[in-house]
Amino acid sequence: MKLYHASLNLRVLKKYHELFKERSNVLLSLADESHEWLAFLNDCRPMINSLIVDSGAYSVANGNSNLTIDQVISHLKIWGHHYDLYFNFDTDFSEGGFENNIDNQIKMERAGLRPVPVIHNFFNEEIDHYVIEKGKYDWLALGSSQSSKFENIAHAVRRIKKGNPAIKIHWFGGSRYEWLVQLPIAACDTTSWALSGAYGIIKYWNPHNPELDKTDYIYVGGRIRDLDPSMHHFVTYRYRKDLEAYLQANFGFSYVDLCGYDDKYNMQLVNMKYYTDLEKRVNDERLRRGIPLE
């Protein structure tokens, strides 16, 4: 299983590679107008293990982009060979959006492209349509809001694997440890490495946590405020000494580095390390359970 860092910026990628000498898995979006994408494809490609790209459809569906399918096709015909995977321009995110999305899938295929179809309804004929033609699709993606419930995403995975066990599955926006260790999902992605840090939160895999998912959510801020019961404040965290040792050993950070200049950037580095390690932890637990790594 590969976990992809979505919305990654070059500064974080370069610093992470400098610190850990590890190649990262990266998900770009064609709706990203930061102008950094070319460096991901060229100059920084040696820092990247696997590079995939979504079509920007989510941004279009939310009114944050004017990207068109013709622009997507044009980009992928020129640059598509740089990506390990790219996805359909699935701009209808409703449960009844199959007709619109399959039209875009066909248009892209007729242009000579091989986009991964994105499934938005786990319970109608959508999955059957893609798995019935054995050998045509190597990958399917789950992009539905229905994946907010474990039983729904487990149902979708079972249907795909029953129809064609060779198909690999990408789960958009999914990085829940306790779900990933139970399902033969081949890839997923997350923006939480960035969003958590932006809101002053770092994630720490606490070996003392008795739960299967040993993640502790640590709020870093200038003052102690009322927190959700599942969250800890850095200052009063029971395992603060262990956390500080972890931060110092891996990043050379102290508490001050998470509060002052470049605090959000430093927290994003910490969270990127958390999610990179989470991929390894998922795969280790799958091996223990006998769940295919895919």
C-alpha positions as YAML, in Angstrom:
chain: A
units: angstrom
residues:
- id: 1
  name: MET
  ca: [0.00, 0.00, 0.00]
- id: 2
  name: LYS
  ca: [1.23, 3.47, -0.90]
- id: 3
  name: LEU
  ca: [0.15, 6.62, 0.92]
- id: 4
  name: TYR
  ca: [0.38, 9.78, -1.20]
- id: 5
  name: HIS
  ca: [0.92, 13.28, 0.13]
- id: 6
  name: ALA
  ca: [-1.61, 15.53, -1.63]
- id: 7
  name: SER
  ca: [-1.12, 19.30, -2.04]
- id: 8
  name: LEU
  ca: [2.55, 18.93, -1.16]
- id: 9
  name: ASN
  ca: [4.70, 21.99, -1.79]
- id: 10
  name: LEU
  ca: [8.31, 21.97, -2.93]
- id: 11
  name: ARG
  ca: [9.72, 23.52, 0.22]
- id: 12
  name: VAL
  ca: [8.38, 20.73, 2.42]
- id: 13
  name: LEU
  ca: [9.35, 18.03, -0.10]
- id: 14
  name: LYS
  ca: [12.94, 19.29, -0.36]
- id: 15
  name: LYS
  ca: [13.42, 19.66, 3.40]
- id: 16
  name: TYR
  ca: [11.91, 16.25, 4.09]
- id: 17
  name: HIS
  ca: [14.25, 14.64, 1.56]
- id: 18
  name: GLU
  ca: [17.21, 16.50, 3.07]
- id: 19
  name: LEU
  ca: [16.35, 15.29, 6.57]
- id: 20
  name: PHE
  ca: [15.47, 11.66, 5.87]
- id: 21
  name: LYS
  ca: [16.93, 10.82, 2.44]
- id: 22
  name: GLU
  ca: [13.59, 9.17, 1.62]
- id: 23
  name: ARG
  ca: [11.67, 9.40, -1.63]
- id: 24
  name: SER
  ca: [8.07, 10.43, -1.10]
- id: 25
  name: ASN
  ca: [4.79, 9.49, -2.79]
- id: 26
  name: VAL
  ca: [3.14, 12.62, -4.19]
- id: 27
  name: LEU
  ca: [-0.34, 13.40, -5.54]
- id: 28
  name: LEU
  ca: [-0.58, 16.56, -7.64]
- id: 29
  name: SER
  ca: [-3.74, 18.25, -8.88]
- id: 30
  name: LEU
  ca: [-4.22, 19.77, -12.32]
- id: 31
  name: ALA
  ca: [-6.24, 22.52, -10.62]
- id: 32
  name: ASP
  ca: [-3.17, 23.67, -8.68]
- id: 33
  name: GLU
  ca: [-2.05, 27.04, -10.04]
- id: 34
  name: SER
  ca: [1.11, 27.33, -7.92]
- id: 35
  name: HIS
  ca: [3.37, 26.82, -10.95]
- id: 36
  name: GLU
  ca: [5.46, 24.33, -8.98]
- id: 37
  name: TRP
  ca: [4.21, 21.29, -10.90]
- id: 38
  name: LEU
  ca: [6.98, 21.35, -13.50]
- id: 39
  name: ALA
  ca: [9.64, 21.05, -10.79]
- id: 40
  name: PHE
  ca: [7.86, 17.97, -9.41]
- id: 41
  name: LEU
  ca: [8.05, 16.40, -12.88]
- id: 42
  name: ASN
  ca: [11.66, 17.34, -13.55]
- id: 43
  name: ASP
  ca: [14.12, 18.86, -11.06]
- id: 44
  name: CYS
  ca: [12.64, 17.22, -7.94]
- id: 45
  name: ARG
  ca: [11.59, 13.93, -9.53]
- id: 46
  name: PRO
  ca: [14.57, 12.08, -7.93]
- id: 47
  name: MET
  ca: [13.07, 12.97, -4.52]
- id: 48
  name: ILE
  ca: [9.80, 11.26, -5.44]
- id: 49
  name: ASN
  ca: [9.06, 7.55, -5.36]
- id: 50
  name: SER
  ca: [5.65, 7.55, -7.08]
- id: 51
  name: LEU
  ca: [3.99, 10.57, -8.70]
- id: 52
  name: ILE
  ca: [0.28, 10.60, -9.56]
- id: 53
  name: VAL
  ca: [-2.12, 13.39, -10.51]
- id: 54
  name: ASP
  ca: [-5.83, 13.98, -10.11]
- id: 55
  name: SER
  ca: [-7.75, 15.83, -12.79]
- id: 56
  name: GLY
  ca: [-8.74, 18.79, -10.63]
- id: 57
  name: ALA
  ca: [-12.38, 17.71, -10.78]
- id: 58
  name: TYR
  ca: [-12.92, 18.24, -7.04]
- id: 59
  name: SER
  ca: [-11.85, 21.87, -7.32]
- id: 60
  name: VAL
  ca: [-14.14, 22.34, -10.32]
- id: 61
  name: ALA
  ca: [-17.08, 20.73, -8.52]
- id: 62
  name: ASN
  ca: [-16.57, 23.10, -5.57]
- id: 63
  name: GLY
  ca: [-16.34, 26.19, -7.78]
- id: 64
  name: ASN
  ca: [-12.66, 26.78, -7.09]
- id: 65
  name: SER
  ca: [-11.41, 26.14, -10.61]
- id: 66
  name: ASN
  ca: [-12.50, 26.79, -14.20]
- id: 67
  name: LEU
  ca: [-10.52, 23.85, -15.55]
- id: 68
  name: THR
  ca: [-12.14, 22.12, -18.55]
- id: 69
  name: ILE
  ca: [-11.91, 18.57, -19.79]
- id: 70
  name: ASP
  ca: [-10.22, 19.79, -22.97]
- id: 71
  name: GLN
  ca: [-7.48, 21.40, -20.86]
- id: 72
  name: VAL
  ca: [-7.10, 18.18, -18.86]
- id: 73
  name: ILE
  ca: [-6.79, 16.12, -22.04]
- id: 74
  name: SER
  ca: [-4.28, 18.56, -23.51]
- id: 75
  name: HIS
  ca: [-2.09, 18.44, -20.39]
- id: 76
  name: LEU
  ca: [-2.16, 14.66, -20.12]
- id: 77
  name: LYS
  ca: [-1.38, 14.11, -23.80]
- id: 78
  name: ILE
  ca: [1.81, 16.13, -23.30]
- id: 79
  name: TRP
  ca: [2.78, 15.29, -19.73]
- id: 80
  name: GLY
  ca: [0.82, 12.15, -18.88]
- id: 81
  name: HIS
  ca: [3.82, 9.84, -19.31]
- id: 82
  name: HIS
  ca: [5.44, 11.49, -16.27]
- id: 83
  name: TYR
  ca: [2.71, 10.20, -13.94]
- id: 84
  name: ASP
  ca: [2.32, 6.67, -12.62]
- id: 85
  name: LEU
  ca: [-1.47, 7.21, -12.57]
- id: 86
  name: TYR
  ca: [-3.94, 9.91, -13.55]
- id: 87
  name: PHE
  ca: [-7.69, 10.01, -12.95]
- id: 88
  name: ASN
  ca: [-10.94, 10.74, -14.76]
- id: 89
  name: PHE
  ca: [-12.37, 14.27, -14.87]
- id: 90
  name: ASP
  ca: [-15.24, 13.20, -12.59]
- id: 91
  name: THR
  ca: [-16.87, 16.58, -11.97]
- id: 92
  name: ASP
  ca: [-20.20, 15.24, -10.72]
- id: 93
  name: PHE
  ca: [-19.70, 14.16, -7.11]
- id: 94
  name: SER
  ca: [-23.32, 13.23, -6.50]
- id: 95
  name: GLU
  ca: [-24.48, 9.66, -6.06]
- id: 96
  name: GLY
  ca: [-26.26, 9.99, -9.42]
- id: 97
  name: GLY
  ca: [-23.31, 11.42, -11.32]
- id: 98
  name: PHE
  ca: [-22.30, 8.25, -13.17]
- id: 99
  name: GLU
  ca: [-23.73, 9.33, -16.55]
- id: 100
  name: ASN
  ca: [-21.79, 12.60, -16.57]
- id: 101
  name: ASN
  ca: [-18.57, 11.05, -15.32]
- id: 102
  name: ILE
  ca: [-18.61, 8.11, -17.72]
- id: 103
  name: ASP
  ca: [-19.01, 10.57, -20.61]
- id: 104
  name: ASN
  ca: [-15.77, 12.26, -19.54]
- id: 105
  name: GLN
  ca: [-14.09, 8.88, -19.06]
- id: 106
  name: ILE
  ca: [-15.00, 7.88, -22.62]
- id: 107
  name: LYS
  ca: [-13.92, 11.24, -24.04]
- id: 108
  name: MET
  ca: [-10.51, 10.90, -22.41]
- id: 109
  name: GLU
  ca: [-10.14, 7.30, -23.60]
- id: 110
  name: ARG
  ca: [-11.03, 8.30, -27.17]
- id: 111
  name: ALA
  ca: [-8.26, 10.88, -26.96]
- id: 112
  name: GLY
  ca: [-5.81, 8.03, -26.37]
- id: 113
  name: LEU
  ca: [-5.58, 8.42, -22.59]
- id: 114
  name: ARG
  ca: [-6.01, 5.78, -19.87]
- id: 115
  name: PRO
  ca: [-7.53, 7.60, -16.87]
- id: 116
  name: VAL
  ca: [-8.43, 5.69, -13.73]
- id: 117
  name: PRO
  ca: [-12.23, 5.74, -13.28]
- id: 118
  name: VAL
  ca: [-13.47, 7.28, -10.04]
- id: 119
  name: ILE
  ca: [-16.50, 5.65, -8.40]
- id: 120
  name: HIS
  ca: [-19.00, 7.83, -6.54]
- id: 121
  name: ASN
  ca: [-21.78, 5.34, -5.82]
- id: 122
  name: PHE
  ca: [-20.86, 2.04, -4.20]
- id: 123
  name: PHE
  ca: [-24.36, 0.57, -4.40]
- id: 124
  name: ASN
  ca: [-25.63, 0.99, -7.98]
- id: 125
  name: GLU
  ca: [-24.31, -0.35, -11.30]
- id: 126
  name: GLU
  ca: [-21.21, 1.87, -11.35]
- id: 127
  name: ILE
  ca: [-18.77, -0.72, -9.99]
- id: 128
  name: ASP
  ca: [-20.22, -3.46, -12.19]
- id: 129
  name: HIS
  ca: [-19.67, -1.37, -15.30]
- id: 130
  name: TYR
  ca: [-15.93, -1.13, -14.68]
- id: 131
  name: VAL
  ca: [-15.18, -4.62, -13.40]
- id: 132
  name: ILE
  ca: [-17.20, -6.54, -15.98]
- id: 133
  name: GLU
  ca: [-14.67, -5.84, -18.74]
- id: 134
  name: LYS
  ca: [-11.83, -7.86, -17.28]
- id: 135
  name: GLY
  ca: [-8.42, -6.54, -18.20]
- id: 136
  name: LYS
  ca: [-9.53, -3.08, -19.35]
- id: 137
  name: TYR
  ca: [-8.99, -1.30, -16.04]
- id: 138
  name: ASP
  ca: [-6.00, -2.03, -13.83]
- id: 139
  name: TRP
  ca: [-7.09, 0.53, -11.23]
- id: 140
  name: LEU
  ca: [-10.33, 1.95, -9.84]
- id: 141
  name: ALA
  ca: [-10.61, 4.87, -7.44]
- id: 142
  name: LEU
  ca: [-13.11, 5.39, -4.64]
- id: 143
  name: GLY
  ca: [-14.04, 9.06, -4.44]
- id: 144
  name: SER
  ca: [-17.47, 8.94, -2.86]
- id: 145
  name: SER
  ca: [-18.71, 10.65, 0.27]
- id: 146
  name: GLN
  ca: [-20.16, 7.20, 1.00]
- id: 147
  name: SER
  ca: [-16.66, 6.17, 2.13]
- id: 148
  name: SER
  ca: [-17.22, 8.05, 5.40]
- id: 149
  name: LYS
  ca: [-18.55, 4.76, 6.82]
- id: 150
  name: PHE
  ca: [-16.32, 1.70, 7.09]
- id: 151
  name: GLU
  ca: [-19.05, -0.73, 6.09]
- id: 152
  name: ASN
  ca: [-19.61, 1.23, 2.87]
- id: 153
  name: ILE
  ca: [-16.00, 1.30, 1.75]
- id: 154
  name: ALA
  ca: [-15.58, -2.36, 2.75]
- id: 155
  name: HIS
  ca: [-18.62, -3.17, 0.59]
- id: 156
  name: ALA
  ca: [-17.09, -1.34, -2.39]
- id: 157
  name: VAL
  ca: [-13.75, -3.09, -2.00]
- id: 158
  name: ARG
  ca: [-15.44, -6.50, -1.79]
- id: 159
  name: ARG
  ca: [-17.52, -5.83, -4.92]
- id: 160
  name: ILE
  ca: [-14.47, -4.78, -6.93]
- id: 161
  name: LYS
  ca: [-12.32, -7.67, -5.79]
- id: 162
  name: LYS
  ca: [-15.11, -10.20, -6.34]
- id: 163
  name: GLY
  ca: [-15.63, -8.88, -9.86]
- id: 164
  name: ASN
  ca: [-11.92, -8.80, -10.71]
- id: 165
  name: PRO
  ca: [-9.32, -9.57, -8.01]
- id: 166
  name: ALA
  ca: [-6.54, -8.10, -10.18]
- id: 167
  name: ILE
  ca: [-7.91, -4.56, -10.02]
- id: 168
  name: LYS
  ca: [-6.06, -2.26, -7.62]
- id: 169
  name: ILE
  ca: [-7.92, 0.35, -5.61]
- id: 170
  name: HIS
  ca: [-7.05, 3.96, -4.77]
- id: 171
  name: TRP
  ca: [-9.00, 5.58, -1.92]
- id: 172
  name: PHE
  ca: [-9.24, 9.36, -2.35]
- id: 173
  name: GLY
  ca: [-8.85, 11.32, 0.87]
- id: 174
  name: GLY
  ca: [-8.61, 8.19, 2.98]
- id: 175
  name: SER
  ca: [-5.87, 7.54, 5.51]
- id: 176
  name: ARG
  ca: [-7.58, 5.93, 8.50]
- id: 177
  name: TYR
  ca: [-5.18, 3.40, 9.96]
- id: 178
  name: GLU
  ca: [-7.78, 1.08, 11.48]
- id: 179
  name: TRP
  ca: [-9.59, 0.82, 8.12]
- id: 180
  name: LEU
  ca: [-6.53, 0.46, 5.92]
- id: 181
  name: VAL
  ca: [-5.17, -2.47, 7.91]
- id: 182
  name: GLN
  ca: [-8.38, -4.41, 7.22]
- id: 183
  name: LEU
  ca: [-8.82, -3.81, 3.49]
- id: 184
  name: PRO
  ca: [-6.68, -4.67, 0.41]
- id: 185
  name: ILE
  ca: [-6.50, -1.05, -0.76]
- id: 186
  name: ALA
  ca: [-3.43, -0.41, -2.89]
- id: 187
  name: ALA
  ca: [-3.13, 3.36, -2.45]
- id: 188
  name: CYS
  ca: [-4.65, 6.33, -0.66]
- id: 189
  name: ASP
  ca: [-3.88, 10.01, -0.22]
- id: 190
  name: THR
  ca: [-4.18, 12.71, 2.40]
- id: 191
  name: THR
  ca: [-3.86, 16.47, 2.77]
- id: 192
  name: SER
  ca: [-3.82, 16.16, 6.56]
- id: 193
  name: TRP
  ca: [-0.02, 16.52, 6.65]
- id: 194
  name: ALA
  ca: [-0.68, 20.17, 5.70]
- id: 195
  name: LEU
  ca: [-4.09, 20.89, 7.21]
- id: 196
  name: SER
  ca: [-3.30, 19.59, 10.69]
- id: 197
  name: GLY
  ca: [-0.17, 21.72, 10.89]
- id: 198
  name: ALA
  ca: [-2.02, 24.76, 9.61]
- id: 199
  name: TYR
  ca: [-4.43, 24.42, 12.55]
- id: 200
  name: GLY
  ca: [-1.63, 23.99, 15.07]
- id: 201
  name: ILE
  ca: [-1.86, 20.22, 15.44]
- id: 202
  name: ILE
  ca: [0.86, 17.59, 15.16]
- id: 203
  name: LYS
  ca: [0.26, 13.85, 15.09]
- id: 204
  name: TYR
  ca: [2.41, 11.52, 17.14]
- id: 205
  name: TRP
  ca: [2.44, 7.72, 17.14]
- id: 206
  name: ASN
  ca: [2.55, 7.09, 20.88]
- id: 207
  name: PRO
  ca: [3.84, 3.59, 21.74]
- id: 208
  name: HIS
  ca: [2.16, 3.91, 25.15]
- id: 209
  name: ASN
  ca: [-1.29, 4.33, 23.60]
- id: 210
  name: PRO
  ca: [-3.15, 1.02, 24.17]
- id: 211
  name: GLU
  ca: [-5.40, 1.41, 21.10]
- id: 212
  name: LEU
  ca: [-4.78, -0.26, 17.73]
- id: 213
  name: ASP
  ca: [-4.37, 3.22, 16.26]
- id: 214
  name: LYS
  ca: [-1.77, 4.75, 18.57]
- id: 215
  name: THR
  ca: [-2.08, 8.26, 17.14]
- id: 216
  name: ASP
  ca: [-2.17, 11.11, 19.62]
- id: 217
  name: TYR
  ca: [-3.30, 14.55, 18.44]
- id: 218
  name: ILE
  ca: [-1.16, 17.26, 20.01]
- id: 219
  name: TYR
  ca: [-2.27, 20.88, 19.94]
- id: 220
  name: VAL
  ca: [0.59, 23.37, 19.90]
- id: 221
  name: GLY
  ca: [-0.39, 26.92, 20.78]
- id: 222
  name: GLY
  ca: [0.47, 29.94, 22.82]
- id: 223
  name: ARG
  ca: [-2.20, 29.27, 25.41]
- id: 224
  name: ILE
  ca: [-4.04, 26.28, 26.79]
- id: 225
  name: ARG
  ca: [-7.62, 26.29, 25.50]
- id: 226
  name: ASP
  ca: [-10.56, 23.95, 25.79]
- id: 227
  name: LEU
  ca: [-9.78, 20.94, 23.61]
- id: 228
  name: ASP
  ca: [-11.71, 18.02, 22.26]
- id: 229
  name: PRO
  ca: [-11.31, 15.08, 24.68]
- id: 230
  name: SER
  ca: [-9.35, 13.20, 22.00]
- id: 231
  name: MET
  ca: [-6.73, 15.96, 21.80]
- id: 232
  name: HIS
  ca: [-3.79, 16.83, 24.06]
- id: 233
  name: HIS
  ca: [-1.99, 20.10, 24.63]
- id: 234
  name: PHE
  ca: [1.77, 19.96, 24.16]
- id: 235
  name: VAL
  ca: [2.47, 21.71, 27.48]
- id: 236
  name: THR
  ca: [0.41, 19.30, 29.58]
- id: 237
  name: TYR
  ca: [0.85, 16.17, 27.47]
- id: 238
  name: ARG
  ca: [1.52, 13.16, 29.70]
- id: 239
  name: TYR
  ca: [4.23, 11.86, 27.35]
- id: 240
  name: ARG
  ca: [5.80, 15.24, 26.61]
- id: 241
  name: LYS
  ca: [9.34, 14.02, 27.34]
- id: 242
  name: ASP
  ca: [8.98, 11.16, 24.84]
- id: 243
  name: LEU
  ca: [7.52, 13.52, 22.25]
- id: 244
  name: GLU
  ca: [10.30, 16.06, 22.76]
- id: 245
  name: ALA
  ca: [12.93, 13.33, 22.38]
- id: 246
  name: TYR
  ca: [11.25, 12.20, 19.14]
- id: 247
  name: LEU
  ca: [11.17, 15.76, 17.75]
- id: 248
  name: GLN
  ca: [14.79, 16.41, 18.67]
- id: 249
  name: ALA
  ca: [16.09, 13.12, 17.27]
- id: 250
  name: ASN
  ca: [14.24, 13.37, 13.95]
- id: 251
  name: PHE
  ca: [14.04, 17.09, 13.22]
- id: 252
  name: GLY
  ca: [16.26, 18.90, 15.71]
- id: 253
  name: PHE
  ca: [13.09, 20.66, 16.93]
- id: 254
  name: SER
  ca: [12.19, 21.89, 20.37]
- id: 255
  name: TYR
  ca: [8.81, 23.17, 21.52]
- id: 256
  name: VAL
  ca: [9.87, 26.70, 20.56]
- id: 257
  name: ASP
  ca: [10.33, 25.62, 16.91]
- id: 258
  name: LEU
  ca: [6.63, 24.72, 16.81]
- id: 259
  name: CYS
  ca: [5.50, 28.05, 18.24]
- id: 260
  name: GLY
  ca: [7.63, 30.75, 16.64]
- id: 261
  name: TYR
  ca: [8.92, 31.62, 13.19]
- id: 262
  name: ASP
  ca: [8.07, 28.96, 10.60]
- id: 263
  name: ASP
  ca: [5.92, 27.14, 13.14]
- id: 264
  name: LYS
  ca: [3.34, 25.91, 10.59]
- id: 265
  name: TYR
  ca: [6.07, 24.79, 8.18]
- id: 266
  name: ASN
  ca: [7.81, 22.86, 10.96]
- id: 267
  name: MET
  ca: [4.57, 21.22, 12.03]
- id: 268
  name: GLN
  ca: [3.91, 20.20, 8.42]
- id: 269
  name: LEU
  ca: [7.28, 18.47, 8.34]
- id: 270
  name: VAL
  ca: [6.42, 16.61, 11.54]
- id: 271
  name: ASN
  ca: [3.07, 15.53, 10.10]
- id: 272
  name: MET
  ca: [4.59, 14.47, 6.78]
- id: 273
  name: LYS
  ca: [6.91, 12.16, 8.72]
- id: 274
  name: TYR
  ca: [3.92, 10.83, 10.66]
- id: 275
  name: TYR
  ca: [2.06, 9.92, 7.46]
- id: 276
  name: THR
  ca: [5.13, 8.47, 5.76]
- id: 277
  name: ASP
  ca: [5.62, 6.22, 8.77]
- id: 278
  name: LEU
  ca: [1.89, 5.44, 8.83]
- id: 279
  name: GLU
  ca: [2.23, 3.81, 5.41]
- id: 280
  name: LYS
  ca: [4.92, 1.51, 6.79]
- id: 281
  name: ARG
  ca: [2.82, 0.75, 9.87]
- id: 282
  name: VAL
  ca: [-0.22, -0.13, 7.75]
- id: 283
  name: ASN
  ca: [1.85, -2.51, 5.63]
- id: 284
  name: ASP
  ca: [3.45, -4.14, 8.67]
- id: 285
  name: GLU
  ca: [0.04, -4.71, 10.26]
- id: 286
  name: ARG
  ca: [-1.38, -6.08, 7.01]
- id: 287
  name: LEU
  ca: [1.45, -8.57, 6.82]
- id: 288
  name: ARG
  ca: [0.66, -9.64, 10.37]
- id: 289
  name: ARG
  ca: [-3.03, -10.06, 9.52]
- id: 290
  name: GLY
  ca: [-2.50, -11.69, 6.13]
- id: 291
  name: ILE
  ca: [-4.14, -8.81, 4.21]
- id: 292
  name: PRO
  ca: [-2.57, -8.32, 0.75]
- id: 293
  name: LEU
  ca: [-0.29, -5.30, 0.47]
- id: 294
  name: GLU
  ca: [-1.36, -4.86, -3.17]
...
